[in-house]
Amino acid sequence: MLYQIRHITHYKYAQRVTRCYNLANVMPRDTKHQTCLKSLVTLSPQPAKARKRTDYFGNKTYNFEIQKPHTELIITAVSDVQINDDTRELNLDLGVSYGDALKFLNQTLNRKTIEAREFLLDSPMVESTPALEEYARPSFQTDRSLNSCVSDLTTRIFTEFSYDPSFTTIATPLADVLKHKRGVCQDFAHLQIGCLRAVGIPAKYVSGYIETLPKPGEKKLVGVDATHAWIAYFCPHEGWVEFDPTNNTQSNSQHIVNAFGRDYFDVTPVKGVIFGGGESPILEVSVNVARLAS
């Protein structure tokens, strides 16, 4: 499957910005399931300095500096991504058990496992708490396959929580999401990550895109796709496995990975420092995921 992703971020400032320094996570990374064939980032106004780099987590980032006064900033990223269409479905009854996975993580000293352990630690937006462990425990029995345990937790989050864009903001505490059982994809990803870390399984945040398809007989509208978030957990002998709690599924050929991190804070689409600008800017985001002929 070949996709072209067009991600446009448009800031409108109440007052003039004299200069800004930003980092953008808007270029899809390479994974075992996908290859970013090309990615072009354009800015308006033109930057004084700009460069691409690879961050600590292996993500492709775009750093830029604008030194001329401006009242608008438009970041346009256009990327072509090849998705490997081989099946990703797991036989949930096979694979290492949850109990054996814990032993492996505690006793194995190879580099891959040691690096995975970093994703057991608390991160800026996800703290493992007794409440998260209590919520996760019914899904995890030591003799049950780890994949089946995580799948069960995914289904429970999907079933028991309501998708409600009006309930949370970026700053809403995870405890509130758990208490009220409402949120959006970012919240559900943070929730599942916190649950997995609380029961000893490394988990990381996946930011990316998901292709949306029109209803039968309707034409797909341009720009109505969205950024999305899901999780990846570390399974001994299988590596990182991705699940999407918002849609109760494993990631598939419609999930396009942009970046991996400990939580949303690590992979914010755009972050930085501006001088001036007045009140909070108006932010408009447009995403289009289009299938291309192979």
mmCIF file of C-alpha atoms in Angstrom:
data_model
loop_
_atom_site.group_PDB
_atom_site.id
_atom_site.type_symbol
_atom_site.label_atom_id
_atom_site.label_comp_id
_atom_site.label_asym_id
_atom_site.label_seq_id
_atom_site.Cartn_x
_atom_site.Cartn_y
_atom_site.Cartn_z
ATOM 1 C CA MET A 1 0.000 0.000 0.000
ATOM 2 C CA LEU A 2 1.366 3.407 -1.009
ATOM 3 C CA TYR A 3 0.125 6.575 0.680
ATOM 4 C CA GLN A 4 0.741 10.281 0.362
ATOM 5 C CA ILE A 5 0.189 12.247 3.576
ATOM 6 C CA ARG A 6 -0.323 16.002 3.456
ATOM 7 C CA HIS A 7 -0.193 17.558 6.944
ATOM 8 C CA ILE A 8 -0.773 21.322 7.148
ATOM 9 C CA THR A 9 -0.392 23.226 10.417
ATOM 10 C CA HIS A 10 -1.549 26.853 10.375
ATOM 11 C CA TYR A 11 -0.966 29.259 13.276
ATOM 12 C CA LYS A 12 -2.647 32.692 13.307
ATOM 13 C CA TYR A 13 -1.268 35.068 15.934
ATOM 14 C CA ALA A 14 -3.146 37.912 17.625
ATOM 15 C CA GLN A 15 -0.044 40.096 17.460
ATOM 16 C CA ARG A 16 3.187 40.115 15.526
ATOM 17 C CA VAL A 17 5.749 37.406 16.286
ATOM 18 C CA THR A 18 9.244 38.827 15.924
ATOM 19 C CA ARG A 19 11.036 35.464 15.754
ATOM 20 C CA CYS A 20 10.515 31.798 16.631
ATOM 21 C CA TYR A 21 12.444 28.584 17.152
ATOM 22 C CA ASN A 22 10.549 25.350 16.530
ATOM 23 C CA LEU A 23 10.825 21.596 16.250
ATOM 24 C CA ALA A 24 8.307 19.747 14.076
ATOM 25 C CA ASN A 25 7.519 16.022 14.213
ATOM 26 C CA VAL A 26 5.717 15.850 10.879
ATOM 27 C CA MET A 27 7.834 13.387 8.864
ATOM 28 C CA PRO A 28 6.907 9.662 9.058
ATOM 29 C CA ARG A 29 9.693 7.405 10.287
ATOM 30 C CA ASP A 30 10.805 4.039 8.939
ATOM 31 C CA THR A 31 9.605 0.943 10.817
ATOM 32 C CA LYS A 32 9.520 -2.788 10.147
ATOM 33 C CA HIS A 33 6.111 -2.253 8.525
ATOM 34 C CA GLN A 34 6.672 0.961 6.577
ATOM 35 C CA THR A 35 9.220 2.980 4.606
ATOM 36 C CA CYS A 36 9.080 6.736 4.148
ATOM 37 C CA LEU A 37 10.096 7.140 0.494
ATOM 38 C CA LYS A 38 10.314 10.926 0.578
ATOM 39 C CA SER A 39 9.239 13.820 2.761
ATOM 40 C CA LEU A 40 9.178 17.546 1.982
ATOM 41 C CA VAL A 41 8.547 20.258 4.579
ATOM 42 C CA THR A 42 7.836 23.834 3.461
ATOM 43 C CA LEU A 43 7.343 26.898 5.638
ATOM 44 C CA SER A 44 5.712 30.283 5.276
ATOM 45 C CA PRO A 45 7.415 32.601 6.031
ATOM 46 C CA GLN A 46 10.735 31.219 4.876
ATOM 47 C CA PRO A 47 13.049 30.128 7.705
ATOM 48 C CA ALA A 48 16.422 31.710 8.327
ATOM 49 C CA LYS A 49 17.755 28.300 9.346
ATOM 50 C CA ALA A 50 16.339 24.798 8.979
ATOM 51 C CA ARG A 51 17.682 21.282 9.245
ATOM 52 C CA LYS A 52 16.502 17.707 9.521
ATOM 53 C CA ARG A 53 17.810 15.463 12.262
ATOM 54 C CA THR A 54 17.139 12.162 13.978
ATOM 55 C CA ASP A 55 16.169 12.444 17.634
ATOM 56 C CA TYR A 56 16.929 10.181 20.609
ATOM 57 C CA PHE A 57 14.024 7.868 19.756
ATOM 58 C CA GLY A 58 14.974 7.538 16.085
ATOM 59 C CA ASN A 59 12.282 9.919 14.819
ATOM 60 C CA LYS A 60 12.821 12.286 11.905
ATOM 61 C CA THR A 61 12.470 15.865 13.126
ATOM 62 C CA TYR A 62 12.592 19.248 11.425
ATOM 63 C CA ASN A 63 14.186 22.123 13.330
ATOM 64 C CA PHE A 64 13.733 25.668 12.048
ATOM 65 C CA GLU A 65 14.218 29.294 13.002
ATOM 66 C CA ILE A 66 12.270 32.255 11.590
ATOM 67 C CA GLN A 67 13.810 35.665 12.234
ATOM 68 C CA LYS A 68 11.439 37.947 10.314
ATOM 69 C CA PRO A 69 8.263 39.405 11.901
ATOM 70 C CA HIS A 70 5.072 37.489 11.035
ATOM 71 C CA THR A 71 1.459 37.061 12.110
ATOM 72 C CA GLU A 72 0.935 33.643 10.536
ATOM 73 C CA LEU A 73 2.975 30.437 10.350
ATOM 74 C CA ILE A 74 2.141 27.663 7.905
ATOM 75 C CA ILE A 75 3.969 24.321 8.037
ATOM 76 C CA THR A 76 3.225 21.957 5.173
ATOM 77 C CA ALA A 77 4.609 18.422 5.196
ATOM 78 C CA VAL A 78 4.061 16.105 2.233
ATOM 79 C CA SER A 79 5.310 12.528 2.564
ATOM 80 C CA ASP A 80 5.081 9.357 0.492
ATOM 81 C CA VAL A 81 4.981 6.191 2.608
ATOM 82 C CA GLN A 82 5.078 2.557 1.506
ATOM 83 C CA ILE A 83 3.214 0.203 3.859
ATOM 84 C CA ASN A 84 4.139 -3.460 4.008
ATOM 85 C CA ASP A 85 0.843 -5.278 3.437
ATOM 86 C CA ASP A 86 1.826 -8.540 5.087
ATOM 87 C CA THR A 87 -0.541 -9.632 7.821
ATOM 88 C CA ARG A 88 0.112 -8.394 11.348
ATOM 89 C CA GLU A 89 -2.560 -10.457 13.085
ATOM 90 C CA LEU A 90 -1.249 -12.336 16.105
ATOM 91 C CA ASN A 91 -2.382 -15.734 17.279
ATOM 92 C CA LEU A 92 -3.220 -14.430 20.727
ATOM 93 C CA ASP A 93 -3.092 -17.877 22.319
ATOM 94 C CA LEU A 94 0.527 -18.396 21.274
ATOM 95 C CA GLY A 95 3.702 -16.638 22.320
ATOM 96 C CA VAL A 96 5.334 -16.027 25.671
ATOM 97 C CA SER A 97 3.103 -15.945 28.743
ATOM 98 C CA TYR A 98 2.766 -12.796 30.821
ATOM 99 C CA GLY A 99 4.609 -14.475 33.711
ATOM 100 C CA ASP A 100 7.494 -15.610 31.508
ATOM 101 C CA ALA A 101 7.645 -12.151 29.901
ATOM 102 C CA LEU A 102 8.206 -10.592 33.329
ATOM 103 C CA LYS A 103 10.983 -13.077 34.089
ATOM 104 C CA PHE A 104 12.598 -12.398 30.710
ATOM 105 C CA LEU A 105 12.501 -8.628 31.228
ATOM 106 C CA ASN A 106 14.051 -8.938 34.697
ATOM 107 C CA GLN A 107 16.752 -11.484 33.852
ATOM 108 C CA THR A 108 17.816 -10.823 30.256
ATOM 109 C CA LEU A 109 20.686 -8.432 29.613
ATOM 110 C CA ASN A 110 20.753 -8.131 25.820
ATOM 111 C CA ARG A 111 20.738 -4.614 24.389
ATOM 112 C CA LYS A 112 17.220 -4.724 22.932
ATOM 113 C CA THR A 113 15.678 -5.696 26.270
ATOM 114 C CA ILE A 114 17.705 -3.175 28.278
ATOM 115 C CA GLU A 115 16.609 -0.403 25.885
ATOM 116 C CA ALA A 116 12.987 -1.559 26.199
ATOM 117 C CA ARG A 117 13.148 -1.222 29.984
ATOM 118 C CA GLU A 118 13.393 2.551 29.582
ATOM 119 C CA PHE A 119 9.707 2.451 28.654
ATOM 120 C CA LEU A 120 8.844 1.057 32.091
ATOM 121 C CA LEU A 121 9.754 4.386 33.699
ATOM 122 C CA ASP A 122 7.339 7.211 34.409
ATOM 123 C CA SER A 123 7.347 9.925 31.760
ATOM 124 C CA PRO A 124 6.191 13.565 31.730
ATOM 125 C CA MET A 125 2.542 12.737 30.965
ATOM 126 C CA VAL A 126 2.229 9.138 32.210
ATOM 127 C CA GLU A 127 2.812 8.114 35.807
ATOM 128 C CA SER A 128 2.225 4.499 36.817
ATOM 129 C CA THR A 129 -0.132 4.564 39.790
ATOM 130 C CA PRO A 130 -1.841 1.953 41.978
ATOM 131 C CA ALA A 131 -5.155 2.953 40.361
ATOM 132 C CA LEU A 132 -3.818 2.101 36.897
ATOM 133 C CA GLU A 133 -2.444 -1.215 38.132
ATOM 134 C CA GLU A 134 -5.786 -2.005 39.735
ATOM 135 C CA TYR A 135 -7.594 -1.278 36.476
ATOM 136 C CA ALA A 136 -5.163 -3.393 34.418
ATOM 137 C CA ARG A 137 -4.921 -6.450 36.712
ATOM 138 C CA PRO A 138 -8.102 -8.300 35.583
ATOM 139 C CA SER A 139 -6.563 -8.638 32.097
ATOM 140 C CA PHE A 140 -3.242 -10.097 33.258
ATOM 141 C CA GLN A 141 -2.821 -13.666 34.499
ATOM 142 C CA THR A 142 0.689 -15.103 34.702
ATOM 143 C CA ASP A 143 -0.116 -18.229 32.633
ATOM 144 C CA ARG A 144 -1.981 -16.346 29.897
ATOM 145 C CA SER A 145 -0.151 -15.265 26.743
ATOM 146 C CA LEU A 146 1.070 -11.664 26.965
ATOM 147 C CA ASN A 147 -0.485 -10.833 23.608
ATOM 148 C CA SER A 148 -3.862 -12.079 24.799
ATOM 149 C CA CYS A 149 -3.558 -10.033 28.001
ATOM 150 C CA VAL A 150 -2.827 -6.829 26.088
ATOM 151 C CA SER A 151 -5.621 -7.539 23.620
ATOM 152 C CA ASP A 152 -8.046 -7.963 26.511
ATOM 153 C CA LEU A 153 -6.961 -4.658 28.043
ATOM 154 C CA THR A 154 -7.373 -2.966 24.642
ATOM 155 C CA THR A 155 -10.935 -4.286 24.340
ATOM 156 C CA ARG A 156 -11.818 -3.204 27.863
ATOM 157 C CA ILE A 157 -10.638 0.364 27.228
ATOM 158 C CA PHE A 158 -12.562 0.461 23.955
ATOM 159 C CA THR A 159 -15.724 -0.888 25.599
ATOM 160 C CA GLU A 160 -15.671 0.942 28.920
ATOM 161 C CA PHE A 161 -14.479 4.406 27.835
ATOM 162 C CA SER A 162 -16.371 6.940 25.724
ATOM 163 C CA TYR A 163 -14.766 8.948 22.939
ATOM 164 C CA ASP A 164 -15.472 12.554 23.933
ATOM 165 C CA PRO A 165 -13.401 15.375 22.349
ATOM 166 C CA SER A 166 -15.105 17.942 24.594
ATOM 167 C CA PHE A 167 -13.969 16.339 27.859
ATOM 168 C CA THR A 168 -10.166 16.545 27.771
ATOM 169 C CA THR A 169 -7.378 18.885 26.745
ATOM 170 C CA ILE A 170 -3.683 18.160 26.385
ATOM 171 C CA ALA A 171 -3.281 19.026 30.079
ATOM 172 C CA THR A 172 -6.086 16.809 31.472
ATOM 173 C CA PRO A 173 -4.604 14.495 34.155
ATOM 174 C CA LEU A 174 -4.698 10.783 33.410
ATOM 175 C CA ALA A 175 -6.440 10.239 36.753
ATOM 176 C CA ASP A 176 -9.424 12.247 35.457
ATOM 177 C CA VAL A 177 -9.593 10.149 32.296
ATOM 178 C CA LEU A 178 -9.647 6.976 34.397
ATOM 179 C CA LYS A 179 -12.234 8.358 36.817
ATOM 180 C CA HIS A 180 -14.692 9.670 34.225
ATOM 181 C CA LYS A 181 -13.912 7.098 31.518
ATOM 182 C CA ARG A 182 -13.913 9.679 28.743
ATOM 183 C CA GLY A 183 -11.298 11.087 26.388
ATOM 184 C CA VAL A 184 -9.761 10.897 22.938
ATOM 185 C CA CYS A 185 -7.116 8.761 21.252
ATOM 186 C CA GLN A 186 -4.239 10.514 23.045
ATOM 187 C CA ASP A 187 -5.885 9.862 26.418
ATOM 188 C CA PHE A 188 -6.625 6.213 25.657
ATOM 189 C CA ALA A 189 -3.033 5.675 24.499
ATOM 190 C CA HIS A 190 -1.686 7.266 27.696
ATOM 191 C CA LEU A 191 -4.104 5.186 29.761
ATOM 192 C CA GLN A 192 -3.019 1.902 28.198
ATOM 193 C CA ILE A 193 0.659 2.832 28.431
ATOM 194 C CA GLY A 194 0.256 3.626 32.135
ATOM 195 C CA CYS A 195 -1.594 0.344 32.732
ATOM 196 C CA LEU A 196 1.065 -1.705 30.948
ATOM 197 C CA ARG A 197 3.955 -0.046 32.763
ATOM 198 C CA ALA A 198 2.118 -0.528 36.069
ATOM 199 C CA VAL A 199 2.033 -4.313 35.500
ATOM 200 C CA GLY A 200 5.682 -4.458 34.362
ATOM 201 C CA ILE A 201 5.387 -4.349 30.568
ATOM 202 C CA PRO A 202 7.344 -1.677 28.625
ATOM 203 C CA ALA A 203 5.042 0.485 26.522
ATOM 204 C CA LYS A 204 5.524 3.494 24.289
ATOM 205 C CA TYR A 205 3.380 6.106 22.592
ATOM 206 C CA VAL A 206 2.892 5.971 18.830
ATOM 207 C CA SER A 207 1.836 9.103 16.966
ATOM 208 C CA GLY A 208 0.789 8.934 13.362
ATOM 209 C CA TYR A 209 -2.105 8.978 10.960
ATOM 210 C CA ILE A 210 -5.033 6.728 10.217
ATOM 211 C CA GLU A 211 -6.732 6.588 6.853
ATOM 212 C CA THR A 212 -10.458 7.299 6.968
ATOM 213 C CA LEU A 213 -12.715 5.918 4.263
ATOM 214 C CA PRO A 214 -15.969 7.533 3.048
ATOM 215 C CA LYS A 215 -19.341 5.864 3.382
ATOM 216 C CA PRO A 216 -20.385 3.686 0.412
ATOM 217 C CA GLY A 217 -21.395 5.873 -2.505
ATOM 218 C CA GLU A 218 -19.829 9.020 -1.070
ATOM 219 C CA LYS A 219 -16.710 10.785 -2.269
ATOM 220 C CA LYS A 220 -13.827 11.187 0.143
ATOM 221 C CA LEU A 221 -13.318 14.795 1.235
ATOM 222 C CA VAL A 222 -9.838 16.289 1.187
ATOM 223 C CA GLY A 223 -8.317 17.212 4.539
ATOM 224 C CA VAL A 224 -10.706 15.280 6.790
ATOM 225 C CA ASP A 225 -8.225 12.631 7.926
ATOM 226 C CA ALA A 226 -6.622 13.083 11.315
ATOM 227 C CA THR A 227 -3.532 12.630 13.385
ATOM 228 C CA HIS A 228 -3.926 9.596 15.616
ATOM 229 C CA ALA A 229 -2.300 7.919 18.608
ATOM 230 C CA TRP A 230 -1.944 4.311 19.698
ATOM 231 C CA ILE A 231 0.534 2.190 21.667
ATOM 232 C CA ALA A 232 3.326 -0.326 21.238
ATOM 233 C CA TYR A 233 4.354 -2.793 23.942
ATOM 234 C CA PHE A 234 7.487 -4.910 24.169
ATOM 235 C CA CYS A 235 6.960 -8.651 23.801
ATOM 236 C CA PRO A 236 10.029 -10.902 24.271
ATOM 237 C CA HIS A 237 10.966 -12.765 21.050
ATOM 238 C CA GLU A 238 8.482 -10.669 19.008
ATOM 239 C CA GLY A 239 9.689 -7.150 19.699
ATOM 240 C CA TRP A 240 7.343 -4.158 19.689
ATOM 241 C CA VAL A 241 3.699 -4.917 18.957
ATOM 242 C CA GLU A 242 1.181 -2.143 18.240
ATOM 243 C CA PHE A 243 -2.424 -1.965 19.441
ATOM 244 C CA ASP A 244 -4.998 0.793 18.948
ATOM 245 C CA PRO A 245 -7.306 1.112 21.989
ATOM 246 C CA THR A 246 -9.462 3.788 20.326
ATOM 247 C CA ASN A 247 -10.485 1.324 17.605
ATOM 248 C CA ASN A 248 -9.971 -1.989 19.449
ATOM 249 C CA THR A 249 -7.548 -3.370 16.891
ATOM 250 C CA GLN A 250 -3.946 -4.112 16.157
ATOM 251 C CA SER A 251 -2.306 -1.564 13.925
ATOM 252 C CA ASN A 252 -2.827 -2.415 10.278
ATOM 253 C CA SER A 253 -2.098 -1.080 6.811
ATOM 254 C CA GLN A 254 -4.244 1.997 7.515
ATOM 255 C CA HIS A 255 -2.047 3.024 10.473
ATOM 256 C CA ILE A 256 0.917 5.167 9.417
ATOM 257 C CA VAL A 257 3.547 5.773 12.081
ATOM 258 C CA ASN A 258 4.958 9.253 12.448
ATOM 259 C CA ALA A 259 6.990 8.957 15.658
ATOM 260 C CA PHE A 260 7.643 6.884 18.793
ATOM 261 C CA GLY A 261 8.091 8.353 22.274
ATOM 262 C CA ARG A 262 7.461 7.857 25.966
ATOM 263 C CA ASP A 263 4.233 9.883 25.666
ATOM 264 C CA TYR A 264 2.729 12.766 23.682
ATOM 265 C CA PHE A 265 5.235 15.230 25.132
ATOM 266 C CA ASP A 266 8.088 13.553 23.215
ATOM 267 C CA VAL A 267 6.332 13.631 19.832
ATOM 268 C CA THR A 268 4.251 16.821 19.821
ATOM 269 C CA PRO A 269 3.690 17.732 16.136
ATOM 270 C CA VAL A 270 5.075 21.257 16.656
ATOM 271 C CA LYS A 271 6.715 22.776 19.719
ATOM 272 C CA GLY A 272 9.091 25.621 20.341
ATOM 273 C CA VAL A 273 9.496 29.209 21.491
ATOM 274 C CA ILE A 274 7.995 32.376 20.023
ATOM 275 C CA PHE A 275 8.716 35.998 20.858
ATOM 276 C CA GLY A 276 5.543 38.080 20.752
ATOM 277 C CA GLY A 277 2.240 36.806 19.399
ATOM 278 C CA GLY A 278 -0.069 38.110 22.135
ATOM 279 C CA GLU A 279 -2.850 35.776 23.271
ATOM 280 C CA SER A 280 -2.964 32.073 22.419
ATOM 281 C CA PRO A 281 -2.823 31.648 18.632
ATOM 282 C CA ILE A 282 -5.589 30.178 16.521
ATOM 283 C CA LEU A 283 -4.477 26.740 15.355
ATOM 284 C CA GLU A 284 -5.881 24.990 12.286
ATOM 285 C CA VAL A 285 -4.705 21.522 11.256
ATOM 286 C CA SER A 286 -5.558 19.727 8.036
ATOM 287 C CA VAL A 287 -4.531 16.151 7.291
ATOM 288 C CA ASN A 288 -5.117 14.206 4.092
ATOM 289 C CA VAL A 289 -4.130 10.559 3.671
ATOM 290 C CA ALA A 290 -4.463 9.510 0.024
ATOM 291 C CA ARG A 291 -3.780 6.137 -1.535
ATOM 292 C CA LEU A 292 -1.459 6.252 -4.535
ATOM 293 C CA ALA A 293 -1.018 3.793 -7.349
ATOM 294 C CA SER A 294 1.857 1.453 -6.500
#
